[in-house]
Amino acid sequence: MALVNNASRAPSGRDPRSTDLTEKQEEQALPPVDTTLPNGAQPPFEAFLHYARIQRAAELADTRAGSVAEEQHWGGLIRRAFGGRKKIQAVPSDASSSCEGVEGEKGEKTYLEAEASSVNSGDVAYKTLRVASWQSVFYLITTDVLGPYSAPYSFAQVGYWPGCIMFFVFGCLAAFTGYLLMYMYGALDSPQYPVRHFGDLADRIFGRWAKHVCNILQSLQLIFNVGIIVLANGQGLSQITQFRVCFSVCIVIWTLAGMFIGQVRTLQKFGWLANVSVFMNIFVILVTMGVVSHQLPNYAASVHPIGPVITQARVVQPFEFQVTGILQLVFSYGGAMIFIDFMAEMRRPMDFWKGMACAQVLITLVYMIFGIVVYSYQGQFVVNPANQGISGYAWQTATNVISLTAGLTAAALWGNIGVKVIYETVLMTFFRFPPLHTQRGRVAWTFSTIVYWAIAFVIGTSIPQFSNISSLVSAICTVQFTYSFPPLLALGYQVQADAAKGDRVWDPSQPTPFAHRVDSWRDWSRWQRGLWPMLWLKVWYAVMCLASLATAGLGAYSAVAAIIAGFKTGSHASSFGCKSPVDVR
């Protein structure tokens, strides 16, 4: 959870309430979440709402929260840059909310005894690890999503005005779905039932099967993201060596580097480098825009024959190429998958929208400006990623070296999260792997990381088509987390919340979990209460979800068709070959 830049101690001196968490202590404090009751049953939806309301009220009552986290964000960044420990301020006991000593009228413990105990280790970890401000979230979203090297390629596939419209529309929809995630998180997260990942939110609304679907797709996207970054870094290294080194060897080099860096189990060890990578990306963006305005396109890296640069208001070409370009745009807004992880480390998660709104505005403007400028000077010769379209070797090498460093950092971040997701949700759950903080767990982590990066190597070398493979991942995974799942979850949440309004008030001391309900989902009356209020909003959620799924289906078909065509025509590099994809001479 070290992705978030944690608040440091006050400048005036050490806060006696602060706590140092070592890497091992952090892993012990955050075990995998299990919401099942002692009898194996799933808690009622109303229990999640009940405890979440108490927690949100406690956050509002904590007047320290905003000022401490916001003022000390940059101090925390500096401390982490020099390898300091996490300084974490525990929430005072009077701000703890919840369910201390929940018992029945005669003193006997209720069925929620295990979950409603007073202060336990999970409750303390929940409070002490939540220290991030919305400014931190702005920085993290920018770190996670900022990387608009595919934006010029999108404009090259669709043209000026479709590209601008799509960037604006998809940016607004991404902000809307981000707000939906924040709203549902605030309504369902509590110390008793913490929501730490996207799959946890799906579990609260639709059950365990939905969590497994999200975890599988998240694992798939993360490992493909790493594979794509390894592919891009391999292309950059091949340009630096002027194609004198076999392309597959270039990818092997980055794979081995990833295996080495991936042995770090928490991101705290190199989290500061992730923040520096933002400025690396900005530097590459500025240099690329400046250089392409004074140099010819990199004809050797483009599949188009040498000729004049052509730019169009609307590009007319086969359908699959246009969809591939649009999916590059969607891939740019793929950070929603870990928005929940960011909220889980905020002292006031309901302020998430501030950081997200600022980040989305900045990202959308950067994408559009960068995409338009590079496309205006390079036209149909745009290369994906854009900095590899620089023709001059000196500036091409300079931007490649910087982007390779930022790319390896991003791959390490994605790989760390990806291995953890697979380890906790698959290996520990189904194969009884040991916890990470144990000696056997550390050994298992080492081998898991090696296997993970080996799979990423296979992905990068088997389909060396950067644009097409990233479009395929965008269609199968990114569209779901950013545009399909949030409205679907919002629909399920709103139906259940409206249906619960006709029940008796949920009471932790009731004898059975569902004793407060006047009917069940087998009765039409409950469906009526759930569906009819704000019907227009629920229809909008359903339409948005279906439209996103249709877009994903068309995108997956187009990406697969483009990959097949690339291999058939020989316009792209071959699998496991020595010829670089950016050397098409």
mmCIF file of N, CA and C in Angstrom, residues 447-524:
data_model
loop_
_atom_site.group_PDB
_atom_site.id
_atom_site.type_symbol
_atom_site.label_atom_id
_atom_site.label_comp_id
_atom_site.label_asym_id
_atom_site.label_seq_id
_atom_site.Cartn_x
_atom_site.Cartn_y
_atom_site.Cartn_z
ATOM 1 N N PHE A 447 9.704 -16.629 -6.433
ATOM 2 C CA PHE A 447 9.394 -17.469 -7.590
ATOM 3 C C PHE A 447 8.176 -16.942 -8.348
ATOM 4 N N SER A 448 7.186 -16.409 -7.634
ATOM 5 C CA SER A 448 6.001 -15.854 -8.292
ATOM 6 C C SER A 448 6.381 -14.678 -9.178
ATOM 7 N N THR A 449 7.283 -13.833 -8.696
ATOM 8 C CA THR A 449 7.721 -12.675 -9.474
ATOM 9 C C THR A 449 8.461 -13.103 -10.735
ATOM 10 N N ILE A 450 9.317 -14.108 -10.614
ATOM 11 C CA ILE A 450 10.061 -14.600 -11.780
ATOM 12 C C ILE A 450 9.103 -15.147 -12.833
ATOM 13 N N VAL A 451 8.130 -15.939 -12.403
ATOM 14 C CA VAL A 451 7.154 -16.496 -13.342
ATOM 15 C C VAL A 451 6.329 -15.382 -13.982
ATOM 16 N N TYR A 452 5.951 -14.390 -13.186
ATOM 17 C CA TYR A 452 5.130 -13.278 -13.679
ATOM 18 C C TYR A 452 5.846 -12.524 -14.800
ATOM 19 N N TRP A 453 7.105 -12.194 -14.583
ATOM 20 C CA TRP A 453 7.853 -11.460 -15.599
ATOM 21 C C TRP A 453 8.182 -12.339 -16.800
ATOM 22 N N ALA A 454 8.315 -13.633 -16.580
ATOM 23 C CA ALA A 454 8.525 -14.536 -17.716
ATOM 24 C C ALA A 454 7.302 -14.542 -18.626
ATOM 25 N N ILE A 455 6.114 -14.521 -18.024
ATOM 26 C CA ILE A 455 4.888 -14.446 -18.825
ATOM 27 C C ILE A 455 4.824 -13.120 -19.574
ATOM 28 N N ALA A 456 5.219 -12.031 -18.912
ATOM 29 C CA ALA A 456 5.247 -10.726 -19.574
ATOM 30 C C ALA A 456 6.195 -10.744 -20.775
ATOM 31 N N PHE A 457 7.320 -11.450 -20.645
ATOM 32 C CA PHE A 457 8.256 -11.582 -21.765
ATOM 33 C C PHE A 457 7.595 -12.290 -22.942
ATOM 34 N N VAL A 458 6.873 -13.361 -22.654
ATOM 35 C CA VAL A 458 6.189 -14.101 -23.717
ATOM 36 C C VAL A 458 5.172 -13.208 -24.420
ATOM 37 N N ILE A 459 4.441 -12.404 -23.644
ATOM 38 C CA ILE A 459 3.447 -11.501 -24.236
ATOM 39 C C ILE A 459 4.123 -10.492 -25.159
ATOM 40 N N GLY A 460 5.211 -9.890 -24.687
ATOM 41 C CA GLY A 460 5.877 -8.859 -25.474
ATOM 42 C C GLY A 460 6.525 -9.373 -26.741
ATOM 43 N N THR A 461 7.057 -10.589 -26.721
ATOM 44 C CA THR A 461 7.761 -11.114 -27.889
ATOM 45 C C THR A 461 6.859 -11.899 -28.829
ATOM 46 N N SER A 462 5.780 -12.463 -28.322
ATOM 47 C CA SER A 462 4.898 -13.253 -29.187
ATOM 48 C C SER A 462 4.018 -12.371 -30.062
ATOM 49 N N ILE A 463 3.644 -11.180 -29.552
ATOM 50 C CA ILE A 463 2.821 -10.247 -30.341
ATOM 51 C C ILE A 463 3.516 -8.886 -30.316
ATOM 52 N N PRO A 464 4.571 -8.703 -31.098
ATOM 53 C CA PRO A 464 5.312 -7.432 -31.068
ATOM 54 C C PRO A 464 4.619 -6.335 -31.879
ATOM 55 N N GLN A 465 3.372 -6.076 -31.534
ATOM 56 C CA GLN A 465 2.576 -5.036 -32.195
ATOM 57 C C GLN A 465 2.014 -4.126 -31.104
ATOM 58 N N PHE A 466 2.739 -3.073 -30.775
ATOM 59 C CA PHE A 466 2.420 -2.250 -29.613
ATOM 60 C C PHE A 466 0.992 -1.728 -29.659
ATOM 61 N N SER A 467 0.592 -1.135 -30.755
ATOM 62 C CA SER A 467 -0.737 -0.524 -30.838
ATOM 63 C C SER A 467 -1.836 -1.571 -30.773
ATOM 64 N N ASN A 468 -1.671 -2.662 -31.485
ATOM 65 C CA ASN A 468 -2.732 -3.663 -31.556
ATOM 66 C C ASN A 468 -2.906 -4.426 -30.248
ATOM 67 N N ILE A 469 -1.804 -4.788 -29.603
ATOM 68 C CA ILE A 469 -1.936 -5.542 -28.355
ATOM 69 C C ILE A 469 -2.460 -4.652 -27.235
ATOM 70 N N SER A 470 -2.052 -3.378 -27.208
ATOM 71 C CA SER A 470 -2.599 -2.479 -26.190
ATOM 72 C C SER A 470 -4.076 -2.211 -26.438
ATOM 73 N N SER A 471 -4.497 -2.188 -27.704
ATOM 74 C CA SER A 471 -5.923 -2.036 -28.008
ATOM 75 C C SER A 471 -6.712 -3.256 -27.554
ATOM 76 N N LEU A 472 -6.129 -4.442 -27.707
ATOM 77 C CA LEU A 472 -6.802 -5.658 -27.257
ATOM 78 C C LEU A 472 -6.987 -5.653 -25.744
ATOM 79 N N VAL A 473 -5.953 -5.276 -25.011
ATOM 80 C CA VAL A 473 -6.056 -5.193 -23.552
ATOM 81 C C VAL A 473 -7.066 -4.126 -23.150
ATOM 82 N N SER A 474 -7.057 -3.021 -23.870
ATOM 83 C CA SER A 474 -8.008 -1.949 -23.585
ATOM 84 C C SER A 474 -9.439 -2.436 -23.735
ATOM 85 N N ALA A 475 -9.703 -3.207 -24.792
ATOM 86 C CA ALA A 475 -11.066 -3.688 -25.036
ATOM 87 C C ALA A 475 -11.501 -4.714 -23.998
ATOM 88 N N ILE A 476 -10.633 -5.654 -23.678
ATOM 89 C CA ILE A 476 -11.017 -6.750 -22.789
ATOM 90 C C ILE A 476 -11.066 -6.316 -21.328
ATOM 91 N N CYS A 477 -10.141 -5.464 -20.928
ATOM 92 C CA CYS A 477 -10.005 -5.136 -19.499
ATOM 93 C C CYS A 477 -10.275 -3.674 -19.172
ATOM 94 N N THR A 478 -9.565 -2.761 -19.838
ATOM 95 C CA THR A 478 -9.631 -1.354 -19.447
ATOM 96 C C THR A 478 -11.027 -0.787 -19.577
ATOM 97 N N VAL A 479 -11.708 -1.090 -20.678
ATOM 98 C CA VAL A 479 -13.078 -0.590 -20.864
ATOM 99 C C VAL A 479 -13.981 -1.063 -19.737
ATOM 100 N N GLN A 480 -13.772 -2.274 -19.256
ATOM 101 C CA GLN A 480 -14.640 -2.812 -18.208
ATOM 102 C C GLN A 480 -14.462 -2.038 -16.901
ATOM 103 N N PHE A 481 -13.215 -1.858 -16.469
ATOM 104 C CA PHE A 481 -12.976 -1.203 -15.182
ATOM 105 C C PHE A 481 -13.312 0.284 -15.215
ATOM 106 N N THR A 482 -13.144 0.925 -16.368
ATOM 107 C CA THR A 482 -13.364 2.364 -16.443
ATOM 108 C C THR A 482 -14.786 2.713 -16.838
ATOM 109 N N TYR A 483 -15.419 1.930 -17.723
ATOM 110 C CA TYR A 483 -16.709 2.335 -18.278
ATOM 111 C C TYR A 483 -17.840 1.327 -18.088
ATOM 112 N N SER A 484 -17.562 0.034 -17.994
ATOM 113 C CA SER A 484 -18.636 -0.967 -17.885
ATOM 114 C C SER A 484 -18.994 -1.289 -16.442
ATOM 115 N N PHE A 485 -18.003 -1.635 -15.639
ATOM 116 C CA PHE A 485 -18.270 -2.084 -14.274
ATOM 117 C C PHE A 485 -18.819 -0.996 -13.352
ATOM 118 N N PRO A 486 -18.293 0.245 -13.371
ATOM 119 C CA PRO A 486 -18.834 1.250 -12.442
ATOM 120 C C PRO A 486 -20.335 1.486 -12.572
ATOM 121 N N PRO A 487 -20.897 1.692 -13.784
ATOM 122 C CA PRO A 487 -22.358 1.846 -13.843
ATOM 123 C C PRO A 487 -23.105 0.571 -13.483
ATOM 124 N N LEU A 488 -22.528 -0.601 -13.793
ATOM 125 C CA LEU A 488 -23.175 -1.850 -13.407
ATOM 126 C C LEU A 488 -23.217 -1.989 -11.893
ATOM 127 N N LEU A 489 -22.121 -1.679 -11.235
ATOM 128 C CA LEU A 489 -22.092 -1.712 -9.773
ATOM 129 C C LEU A 489 -23.031 -0.669 -9.186
ATOM 130 N N ALA A 490 -23.077 0.524 -9.794
ATOM 131 C CA ALA A 490 -23.976 1.570 -9.308
ATOM 132 C C ALA A 490 -25.429 1.143 -9.443
ATOM 133 N N LEU A 491 -25.752 0.441 -10.525
ATOM 134 C CA LEU A 491 -27.117 -0.064 -10.701
ATOM 135 C C LEU A 491 -27.459 -1.064 -9.606
ATOM 136 N N GLY A 492 -26.570 -2.022 -9.370
ATOM 137 C CA GLY A 492 -26.814 -3.004 -8.318
ATOM 138 C C GLY A 492 -26.900 -2.376 -6.947
ATOM 139 N N TYR A 493 -26.033 -1.408 -6.689
ATOM 140 C CA TYR A 493 -26.068 -0.723 -5.389
ATOM 141 C C TYR A 493 -27.382 0.024 -5.197
ATOM 142 N N GLN A 494 -27.800 0.794 -6.204
ATOM 143 C CA GLN A 494 -28.988 1.632 -6.053
ATOM 144 C C GLN A 494 -30.245 0.797 -5.908
ATOM 145 N N VAL A 495 -30.337 -0.306 -6.639
ATOM 146 C CA VAL A 495 -31.504 -1.188 -6.518
ATOM 147 C C VAL A 495 -31.591 -1.755 -5.105
ATOM 148 N N GLN A 496 -30.495 -2.224 -4.561
ATOM 149 C CA GLN A 496 -30.514 -2.786 -3.209
ATOM 150 C C GLN A 496 -30.765 -1.716 -2.153
ATOM 151 N N ALA A 497 -30.165 -0.527 -2.337
ATOM 152 C CA ALA A 497 -30.366 0.547 -1.360
ATOM 153 C C ALA A 497 -31.816 1.017 -1.346
ATOM 154 N N ASP A 498 -32.447 1.132 -2.522
ATOM 155 C CA ASP A 498 -33.848 1.556 -2.574
ATOM 156 C C ASP A 498 -34.773 0.480 -2.016
ATOM 157 N N ALA A 499 -34.463 -0.778 -2.292
ATOM 158 C CA ALA A 499 -35.292 -1.861 -1.759
ATOM 159 C C ALA A 499 -35.212 -1.916 -0.243
ATOM 160 N N ALA A 500 -34.061 -1.572 0.325
ATOM 161 C CA ALA A 500 -33.884 -1.630 1.781
ATOM 162 C C ALA A 500 -34.679 -0.557 2.511
ATOM 163 N N LYS A 501 -35.128 0.475 1.808
ATOM 164 C CA LYS A 501 -35.879 1.551 2.462
ATOM 165 C C LYS A 501 -37.237 1.081 2.970
ATOM 166 N N GLY A 502 -37.749 -0.005 2.433
ATOM 167 C CA GLY A 502 -39.030 -0.530 2.894
ATOM 168 C C GLY A 502 -38.912 -1.524 4.031
ATOM 169 N N ASP A 503 -37.691 -1.834 4.457
ATOM 170 C CA ASP A 503 -37.475 -2.781 5.551
ATOM 171 C C ASP A 503 -37.439 -2.059 6.896
ATOM 172 N N ARG A 504 -37.437 -2.846 7.953
ATOM 173 C CA ARG A 504 -37.195 -2.281 9.276
ATOM 174 C C ARG A 504 -35.728 -1.882 9.393
ATOM 175 N N VAL A 505 -35.428 -1.019 10.334
ATOM 176 C CA VAL A 505 -34.053 -0.561 10.521
ATOM 177 C C VAL A 505 -33.172 -1.738 10.928
ATOM 178 N N TRP A 506 -32.043 -1.864 10.260
ATOM 179 C CA TRP A 506 -31.134 -2.967 10.581
ATOM 180 C C TRP A 506 -30.488 -2.723 11.936
ATOM 181 N N ASP A 507 -30.445 -3.763 12.760
ATOM 182 C CA ASP A 507 -29.920 -3.661 14.119
ATOM 183 C C ASP A 507 -28.873 -4.750 14.321
ATOM 184 N N PRO A 508 -27.647 -4.396 14.720
ATOM 185 C CA PRO A 508 -26.622 -5.423 14.937
ATOM 186 C C PRO A 508 -27.016 -6.473 15.961
ATOM 187 N N SER A 509 -27.977 -6.139 16.855
ATOM 188 C CA SER A 509 -28.345 -7.081 17.911
ATOM 189 C C SER A 509 -29.477 -8.012 17.504
ATOM 190 N N GLN A 510 -29.955 -7.919 16.261
ATOM 191 C CA GLN A 510 -31.047 -8.800 15.853
ATOM 192 C C GLN A 510 -30.557 -10.248 15.802
ATOM 193 N N PRO A 511 -31.463 -11.201 16.019
ATOM 194 C CA PRO A 511 -31.038 -12.600 16.189
ATOM 195 C C PRO A 511 -30.449 -13.239 14.935
ATOM 196 N N THR A 512 -30.931 -12.849 13.751
ATOM 197 C CA THR A 512 -30.427 -13.423 12.502
ATOM 198 C C THR A 512 -30.079 -12.295 11.536
ATOM 199 N N PRO A 513 -29.220 -12.544 10.560
ATOM 200 C CA PRO A 513 -28.768 -11.459 9.685
ATOM 201 C C PRO A 513 -29.884 -10.747 8.930
ATOM 202 N N PHE A 514 -30.941 -11.474 8.526
ATOM 203 C CA PHE A 514 -31.962 -10.878 7.670
ATOM 204 C C PHE A 514 -33.302 -10.733 8.384
ATOM 205 N N ALA A 515 -33.273 -10.671 9.707
ATOM 206 C CA ALA A 515 -34.521 -10.573 10.468
ATOM 207 C C ALA A 515 -35.243 -9.253 10.242
ATOM 208 N N HIS A 516 -34.542 -8.228 9.800
ATOM 209 C CA HIS A 516 -35.149 -6.909 9.619
ATOM 210 C C HIS A 516 -35.920 -6.788 8.311
ATOM 211 N N ARG A 517 -35.739 -7.702 7.378
ATOM 212 C CA ARG A 517 -36.356 -7.585 6.059
ATOM 213 C C ARG A 517 -37.816 -8.032 6.084
ATOM 214 N N VAL A 518 -38.646 -7.295 5.350
ATOM 215 C CA VAL A 518 -40.076 -7.619 5.279
ATOM 216 C C VAL A 518 -40.368 -8.570 4.130
ATOM 217 N N ASP A 519 -39.450 -8.714 3.189
ATOM 218 C CA ASP A 519 -39.603 -9.645 2.076
ATOM 219 C C ASP A 519 -38.211 -10.010 1.571
ATOM 220 N N SER A 520 -38.159 -10.848 0.544
ATOM 221 C CA SER A 520 -36.875 -11.280 -0.004
ATOM 222 C C SER A 520 -36.853 -10.995 -1.501
ATOM 223 N N TRP A 521 -35.721 -11.281 -2.128
ATOM 224 C CA TRP A 521 -35.608 -11.040 -3.562
ATOM 225 C C TRP A 521 -36.405 -12.043 -4.380
ATOM 226 N N ARG A 522 -37.000 -13.005 -3.742
ATOM 227 C CA ARG A 522 -37.925 -13.899 -4.437
ATOM 228 C C ARG A 522 -39.306 -13.282 -4.593
ATOM 229 N N ASP A 523 -39.534 -12.165 -3.913
ATOM 230 C CA ASP A 523 -40.832 -11.482 -3.961
ATOM 231 C C ASP A 523 -40.751 -10.292 -4.914
ATOM 232 N N TRP A 524 -41.809 -10.129 -5.725
ATOM 233 C CA TRP A 524 -41.860 -9.023 -6.676
ATOM 234 C C TRP A 524 -41.912 -7.676 -5.964
#
